Tab-separated table of C-alpha atoms and ligand atoms in Angstrom:
chain	number	residue	atom	x	y	z
A	3	UNK	CA	62.851	219.159	219.137
A	4	UNK	CA	64.823	222.136	218.118
A	5	UNK	CA	62.680	224.372	216.023
A	6	UNK	CA	62.954	227.568	214.287
A	7	UNK	CA	59.678	229.369	213.259
A	8	UNK	CA	59.856	232.436	210.944
A	9	UNK	CA	63.047	233.628	212.616
A	10	UNK	CA	64.321	237.095	211.543
A	11	UNK	CA	67.386	238.615	213.337
A	12	UNK	CA	70.427	240.718	212.679
A	13	UNK	CA	72.799	243.256	214.064
A	14	UNK	CA	72.017	246.883	215.008
A	15	UNK	CA	69.135	247.695	212.956
A	16	UNK	CA	70.092	245.586	209.908
A	17	UNK	CA	68.328	242.278	209.394
A	18	UNK	CA	70.700	239.563	208.264
A	19	UNK	CA	68.473	236.501	208.490
A	20	UNK	CA	65.011	236.661	207.057
A	21	UNK	CA	61.900	234.354	207.848
A	22	UNK	CA	63.934	231.194	208.631
A	23	UNK	CA	62.016	228.058	209.627
A	24	UNK	CA	63.026	224.453	210.105
A	25	UNK	CA	62.981	221.650	212.606
A	26	UNK	CA	65.547	219.156	213.765
A	27	UNK	CA	65.039	215.946	215.592
A	28	UNK	CA	67.255	213.878	217.858
A	29	UNK	CA	69.997	212.152	215.637
A	30	UNK	CA	69.787	214.610	212.813
A	31	UNK	CA	72.926	215.590	211.016
A	32	UNK	CA	72.463	218.986	209.401
A	33	UNK	CA	74.955	221.056	207.270
A	34	UNK	CA	74.627	224.705	206.752
A	35	UNK	CA	76.300	225.990	203.590
A	36	UNK	CA	76.287	229.244	201.724
A	37	UNK	CA	78.571	231.964	200.350
A	38	UNK	CA	80.397	234.245	202.589
A	39	UNK	CA	78.374	236.735	204.428
A	40	UNK	CA	75.147	234.666	203.562
A	41	UNK	CA	74.318	234.325	207.242
A	42	UNK	CA	75.616	230.977	208.493
A	43	UNK	CA	77.458	232.349	211.659
A	44	UNK	CA	74.339	234.404	212.418
A	45	UNK	CA	72.194	231.459	212.282
A	46	UNK	CA	74.458	229.511	214.518
A	47	UNK	CA	74.363	232.422	217.046
A	48	UNK	CA	70.551	232.429	216.938
A	49	UNK	CA	70.332	228.760	217.530
A	50	UNK	CA	72.600	228.983	220.453
A	51	UNK	CA	70.982	231.927	222.301
A	52	UNK	CA	74.006	234.278	221.665
A	53	UNK	CA	71.697	236.325	219.372
A	54	UNK	CA	67.970	236.951	220.151
A	55	UNK	CA	65.378	236.525	217.409
A	56	UNK	CA	63.909	239.857	216.475
A	57	UNK	CA	60.685	238.049	214.973
A	58	UNK	CA	59.613	234.358	215.294
A	59	UNK	CA	61.078	231.991	217.756
A	60	UNK	CA	63.638	229.285	218.545
A	61	UNK	CA	62.302	226.575	220.727
A	62	UNK	CA	63.994	223.414	222.470
A	63	UNK	CA	61.424	220.741	223.341
A	64	UNK	CA	58.729	223.528	223.018
A	65	UNK	CA	60.493	225.969	225.299
A	66	UNK	CA	61.844	229.246	223.949
A	67	UNK	CA	65.580	229.508	224.282
A	68	UNK	CA	65.108	232.835	226.243
A	69	UNK	CA	63.243	230.941	228.948
A	70	UNK	CA	66.126	228.425	229.359
A	71	UNK	CA	68.968	229.342	231.783
A	72	UNK	CA	72.397	229.400	230.127
A	73	UNK	CA	73.675	226.581	232.576
A	74	UNK	CA	70.695	224.377	231.707
A	75	UNK	CA	71.073	225.110	227.983
A	76	UNK	CA	74.759	224.284	228.277
A	77	UNK	CA	73.934	220.721	229.574
A	78	UNK	CA	71.825	220.115	226.334
A	79	UNK	CA	73.745	222.145	223.577
A	80	UNK	CA	77.379	222.635	223.063
A	81	UNK	CA	79.054	225.048	220.547
A	82	UNK	CA	82.362	224.102	218.987
A	83	UNK	CA	84.261	227.094	217.847
A	84	UNK	CA	86.451	227.272	214.729
A	85	UNK	CA	89.566	227.750	216.753
A	86	UNK	CA	90.576	227.460	220.417
A	87	UNK	CA	90.367	230.803	222.164
A	88	UNK	CA	93.975	231.999	222.961
A	89	UNK	CA	93.622	232.648	226.619
A	90	UNK	CA	93.390	228.840	227.028
A	91	UNK	CA	96.768	228.293	225.267
A	92	UNK	CA	98.545	227.665	228.703
A	93	UNK	CA	95.941	225.076	229.917
A	94	UNK	CA	96.699	221.396	229.782
A	95	UNK	CA	94.558	219.288	227.591
A	96	UNK	CA	92.805	217.551	230.482
A	97	UNK	CA	92.108	220.834	232.440
A	98	UNK	CA	90.669	222.426	229.355
A	99	UNK	CA	88.376	219.391	228.786
A	100	UNK	CA	87.419	219.450	232.451
A	101	UNK	CA	86.066	222.995	231.891
A	102	UNK	CA	83.315	221.472	229.863
A	103	UNK	CA	81.936	220.213	233.149
A	104	UNK	CA	81.345	223.774	234.583
A	105	UNK	CA	77.537	223.627	233.944
A	106	UNK	CA	77.358	220.474	236.309
A	107	UNK	CA	79.229	222.219	239.252
A	108	UNK	CA	77.045	222.603	242.325
A	109	UNK	CA	77.062	225.836	244.372
A	110	UNK	CA	80.204	226.162	246.333
A	111	UNK	CA	81.738	222.983	244.867
A	112	UNK	CA	85.243	223.725	243.920
A	113	UNK	CA	86.677	220.179	242.945
A	114	UNK	CA	85.339	218.010	240.166
A	115	UNK	CA	83.179	214.913	241.329
A	116	UNK	CA	83.678	211.345	240.486
A	117	UNK	CA	80.989	211.598	237.764
A	118	UNK	CA	82.954	214.643	236.250
A	119	UNK	CA	86.069	212.536	236.167
A	120	UNK	CA	84.190	209.618	234.642
A	121	UNK	CA	82.785	211.654	231.841
A	122	UNK	CA	86.079	213.381	231.051
A	123	UNK	CA	87.746	209.968	230.888
A	124	UNK	CA	85.135	208.626	228.623
A	125	UNK	CA	85.198	211.649	226.366
A	126	UNK	CA	89.041	211.555	226.006
A	127	UNK	CA	88.666	207.900	225.025
A	128	UNK	CA	86.105	208.849	222.429
A	129	UNK	CA	88.105	211.744	220.899
A	130	UNK	CA	91.475	209.912	221.177
A	131	UNK	CA	92.913	212.641	223.438
A	132	UNK	CA	93.965	210.286	226.240
A	133	UNK	CA	97.566	210.299	225.096
A	134	UNK	CA	97.529	214.183	225.045
A	135	UNK	CA	96.256	214.605	228.613
A	136	UNK	CA	99.328	216.588	230.100
A	137	UNK	CA	100.199	218.449	226.907
A	138	UNK	CA	99.745	222.228	226.779
A	139	UNK	CA	97.162	223.321	224.235
A	140	UNK	CA	99.701	225.614	222.427
A	141	UNK	CA	101.905	222.402	221.647
A	142	UNK	CA	99.154	220.556	219.734
A	143	UNK	CA	98.882	220.195	216.151
A	144	UNK	CA	95.784	221.590	214.452
A	145	UNK	CA	93.998	218.156	214.392
A	146	UNK	CA	94.820	217.439	217.999
A	147	UNK	CA	93.432	220.856	218.995
A	148	UNK	CA	90.209	220.349	217.140
A	149	UNK	CA	89.709	217.004	218.896
A	150	UNK	CA	90.418	218.598	222.291
A	151	UNK	CA	87.774	221.317	221.554
A	152	UNK	CA	85.271	218.739	220.604
A	153	UNK	CA	86.106	216.730	223.789
A	154	UNK	CA	85.478	219.682	225.891
A	155	UNK	CA	82.108	220.127	224.141
A	156	UNK	CA	81.189	216.541	224.778
A	157	UNK	CA	82.157	216.833	228.417
A	158	UNK	CA	79.057	218.958	228.594
A	159	UNK	CA	77.203	215.775	227.712
A	160	UNK	CA	75.093	217.673	225.050
A	161	UNK	CA	72.215	216.214	222.910
A	162	UNK	CA	73.104	218.909	220.351
A	163	UNK	CA	76.509	219.908	218.893
A	164	UNK	CA	76.864	223.073	216.949
A	165	UNK	CA	79.981	223.191	214.938
A	166	UNK	CA	81.387	226.356	213.270
A	167	UNK	CA	83.549	225.258	210.314
A	168	UNK	CA	85.369	222.595	212.396
A	169	UNK	CA	87.710	221.776	209.539
A	170	UNK	CA	88.538	225.114	208.093
A	171	UNK	CA	92.095	225.234	209.394
A	172	UNK	CA	92.779	221.509	208.704
A	173	UNK	CA	94.673	219.649	205.961
A	174	UNK	CA	92.577	217.001	204.281
A	175	UNK	CA	93.724	213.998	206.408
A	176	UNK	CA	92.569	215.936	209.584
A	177	UNK	CA	89.394	217.085	208.044
A	178	UNK	CA	88.442	213.507	207.500
A	179	UNK	CA	89.567	212.509	210.845
A	180	UNK	CA	87.323	215.321	212.614
A	181	UNK	CA	84.278	214.586	210.503
A	182	UNK	CA	84.516	210.778	210.897
A	183	UNK	CA	84.642	211.546	214.786
A	184	UNK	CA	81.540	213.866	214.474
A	185	UNK	CA	79.695	211.206	212.476
A	186	UNK	CA	80.580	208.477	214.933
A	187	UNK	CA	79.178	210.650	217.760
A	188	UNK	CA	76.035	211.346	215.787
A	189	UNK	CA	75.455	207.670	214.837
A	190	UNK	CA	76.564	205.982	218.027
A	191	UNK	CA	75.223	208.512	220.680
A	192	UNK	CA	72.474	210.027	218.494
A	193	UNK	CA	73.853	213.532	219.157
A	194	UNK	CA	72.108	216.095	216.954
A	195	UNK	CA	74.814	217.772	214.832
A	196	UNK	CA	74.410	221.148	213.059
A	197	UNK	CA	77.578	222.068	211.241
A	198	UNK	CA	78.459	225.082	209.264
A	199	UNK	CA	80.835	224.172	206.366
A	200	UNK	CA	82.497	225.958	203.738
A	201	UNK	CA	83.525	223.018	201.745
A	202	UNK	CA	80.695	221.589	199.630
A	203	UNK	CA	82.220	218.304	198.995
A	204	UNK	CA	82.601	217.639	202.878
A	205	UNK	CA	79.120	218.673	203.233
A	206	UNK	CA	77.881	216.386	200.614
A	207	UNK	CA	79.922	213.516	202.032
A	208	UNK	CA	79.016	213.762	205.684
A	209	UNK	CA	75.648	215.688	206.177
A	210	UNK	CA	72.165	213.852	205.844
A	211	UNK	CA	70.610	217.128	205.156
A	212	UNK	CA	71.596	220.464	203.975
A	213	UNK	CA	70.376	224.121	204.212
A	214	UNK	CA	71.780	226.328	201.480
A	215	UNK	CA	71.694	230.104	202.632
A	216	UNK	CA	71.680	232.936	200.246
A	217	UNK	CA	71.576	236.513	201.473
A	218	UNK	CA	70.115	235.517	204.724
A	219	UNK	CA	67.277	233.273	203.318
A	220	UNK	CA	66.964	229.609	202.823
A	221	UNK	CA	67.652	229.183	199.271
A	222	UNK	CA	67.079	225.386	199.248
A	223	UNK	CA	66.972	222.648	201.773
A	224	UNK	CA	67.022	218.778	201.348
A	225	UNK	CA	69.407	215.905	200.896
A	226	UNK	CA	72.876	216.700	199.335
A	227	UNK	CA	71.517	215.218	196.025
A	228	UNK	CA	68.654	217.686	196.130
A	229	UNK	CA	70.651	220.746	197.103
A	230	UNK	CA	73.966	220.302	195.338
A	231	UNK	CA	72.993	220.434	191.621
A	232	UNK	CA	75.064	222.329	189.274
A	233	UNK	CA	72.189	224.764	188.598
A	234	UNK	CA	71.693	225.617	192.330
A	235	UNK	CA	75.371	225.973	192.925
A	236	UNK	CA	75.979	228.156	190.055
A	237	UNK	CA	73.095	230.510	190.868
A	238	UNK	CA	74.086	230.755	194.505
A	239	UNK	CA	77.884	230.982	194.206
A	240	UNK	CA	78.225	232.676	190.910
A	241	UNK	CA	80.707	230.044	189.691
A	242	UNK	CA	80.779	227.431	186.983
A	243	UNK	CA	80.933	223.881	188.342
A	244	UNK	CA	80.520	220.318	187.261
A	245	UNK	CA	78.715	217.998	189.618
A	246	UNK	CA	79.843	214.224	189.461
A	247	UNK	CA	79.358	211.465	192.009
A	248	UNK	CA	81.860	210.078	194.366
A	249	UNK	CA	82.320	206.651	192.947
A	250	UNK	CA	82.446	205.016	196.479
A	251	UNK	CA	79.693	206.895	198.343
A	252	UNK	CA	77.538	208.025	195.356
A	253	UNK	CA	77.328	211.580	196.908
A	254	UNK	CA	77.545	214.585	194.685
A	255	UNK	CA	81.114	215.755	194.120
A	256	UNK	CA	81.655	219.303	192.939
A	257	UNK	CA	84.345	220.238	190.441
A	258	UNK	CA	85.363	223.792	189.801
A	259	UNK	CA	85.619	225.153	186.277
A	260	UNK	CA	88.301	227.949	185.730
A	261	UNK	CA	87.217	230.905	183.666
A	262	UNK	CA	89.387	230.031	180.854
A	263	UNK	CA	87.589	226.788	180.380
A	264	UNK	CA	84.094	228.252	180.587
A	265	UNK	CA	83.480	227.757	176.818
A	266	UNK	CA	84.305	224.046	177.172
A	267	UNK	CA	81.655	223.663	179.635
A	268	UNK	CA	79.122	225.655	178.017
A	269	UNK	CA	79.696	224.078	174.571
B	324	LIG	P1	78.739	233.724	207.136
B	324	LIG	O1	78.905	233.038	208.350
B	324	LIG	O2	77.855	233.077	206.099
B	324	LIG	O3	79.910	234.298	206.231
B	324	LIG	P2	77.665	235.888	208.795
B	324	LIG	O4	76.478	235.384	209.644
B	324	LIG	O5	79.010	235.899	209.506
B	324	LIG	O6	77.898	235.099	207.413
B	324	LIG	O7	77.382	237.336	208.248
B	324	LIG	C1	76.261	237.723	207.594
B	324	LIG	C2	76.287	239.406	207.606
B	324	LIG	O8	76.202	239.807	208.829
B	324	LIG	C3	77.486	240.001	206.793
B	324	LIG	O9	77.083	241.010	206.072
B	324	LIG	C4	78.336	240.476	207.978
B	324	LIG	O10	79.017	241.473	207.638
B	324	LIG	C5	77.263	240.811	208.941
B	324	LIG	N1	77.683	240.629	210.373
B	324	LIG	C6	78.233	239.471	210.959
B	324	LIG	N2	78.399	239.737	212.319
B	324	LIG	C7	78.302	241.103	212.507
B	324	LIG	C8	78.349	241.856	213.775
B	324	LIG	N3	78.705	241.412	214.868
B	324	LIG	N4	77.857	243.206	213.713
B	324	LIG	C9	77.359	243.674	212.467
B	324	LIG	N5	77.368	242.891	211.371
B	324	LIG	C10	77.740	241.559	211.449
C-alpha cells in the first residue's frame, strides 16, 4: 500500500537518507527509531510529500506521491506534529479540530457540512476531547493538547497516521495514555501507524515492527525482539545496555548501564 523503493534524499546537496526500501500494509504499526540525526524526521518528510525523493520513489497504492494532489493526500494521510503550532493557541479545541476537515471543503463552501460535524463529534469521542470543546488550546495540559492534535488529524479521516515523537514532551502517565489511544485507533479502525520514537521501551511495547536507522540507512528492521538486542543497541547508540523482558508483555525492556558500572556488565 505505502511503499518506499530505494529512496535517497536530503537537503541542499547533502544526502541524508540512503537507499531506503520498505512496504507497509493497512493496519501496520511501525516504529522508526535511531539516534539523534539518524534521519527519522527526514524519513517522515519524504513519506508525507514534504520532501521529494532524489532517487527512488514513494508510492501510495501504486501512485507516486508527486502525482497525488495535497488535498487528496490529506484525506488519506495525516501528520501529527510533536507540538501544537503556536499561531493556533487562541483557537478553541473544537475549532482547531474542525480545521482537520479542510480537505473536504467544496469550492466556495464556507460553513462546515452535517458530515463534517458528525465526524468531528466522533473523533472528539474517540480522543476523549468532548469535555474540552470550548477551551482555548493555550489552557490545555500537555496530554490534552496532544489528544487535540491527534483529534484534528483523525478529522481528516486518514488511512495513515504519521506521528512525530508524539510523547516526547509528556510525563509517563500521559505517554501511556497517548500511545494507548494510537493503539486503539490502529486495532479498531485499522489505521496504519508510522511513529517516530525516541524512547526504545515505548517503541518496544507499542510497535509491531521497527525500523532502526543509523546515519541515514536502515541498520535493522523486524519485530521489537529482533531489533532490540543488546548487541544492536550498543553498536548503534554507542551505549552499554542490558535487555530484559517486561514481565507482563514479554517485550524487550532496555536498561541503561552508567559508565562507572561498565566493568560490572563486562565481567
Ligand atoms: P532525526 O530526526 O533522526 O534526529 P533528522 O532527519 O532530523 O534526524 O536529521 C538528519 C540530518 O539531516 C541531521 O544531520 C540534520 O542536521 C540534517 N537536517 C535536518 N533538517 C535539515 C534541514 N532542513 N536542512 C539541512 N539539514 C537538515
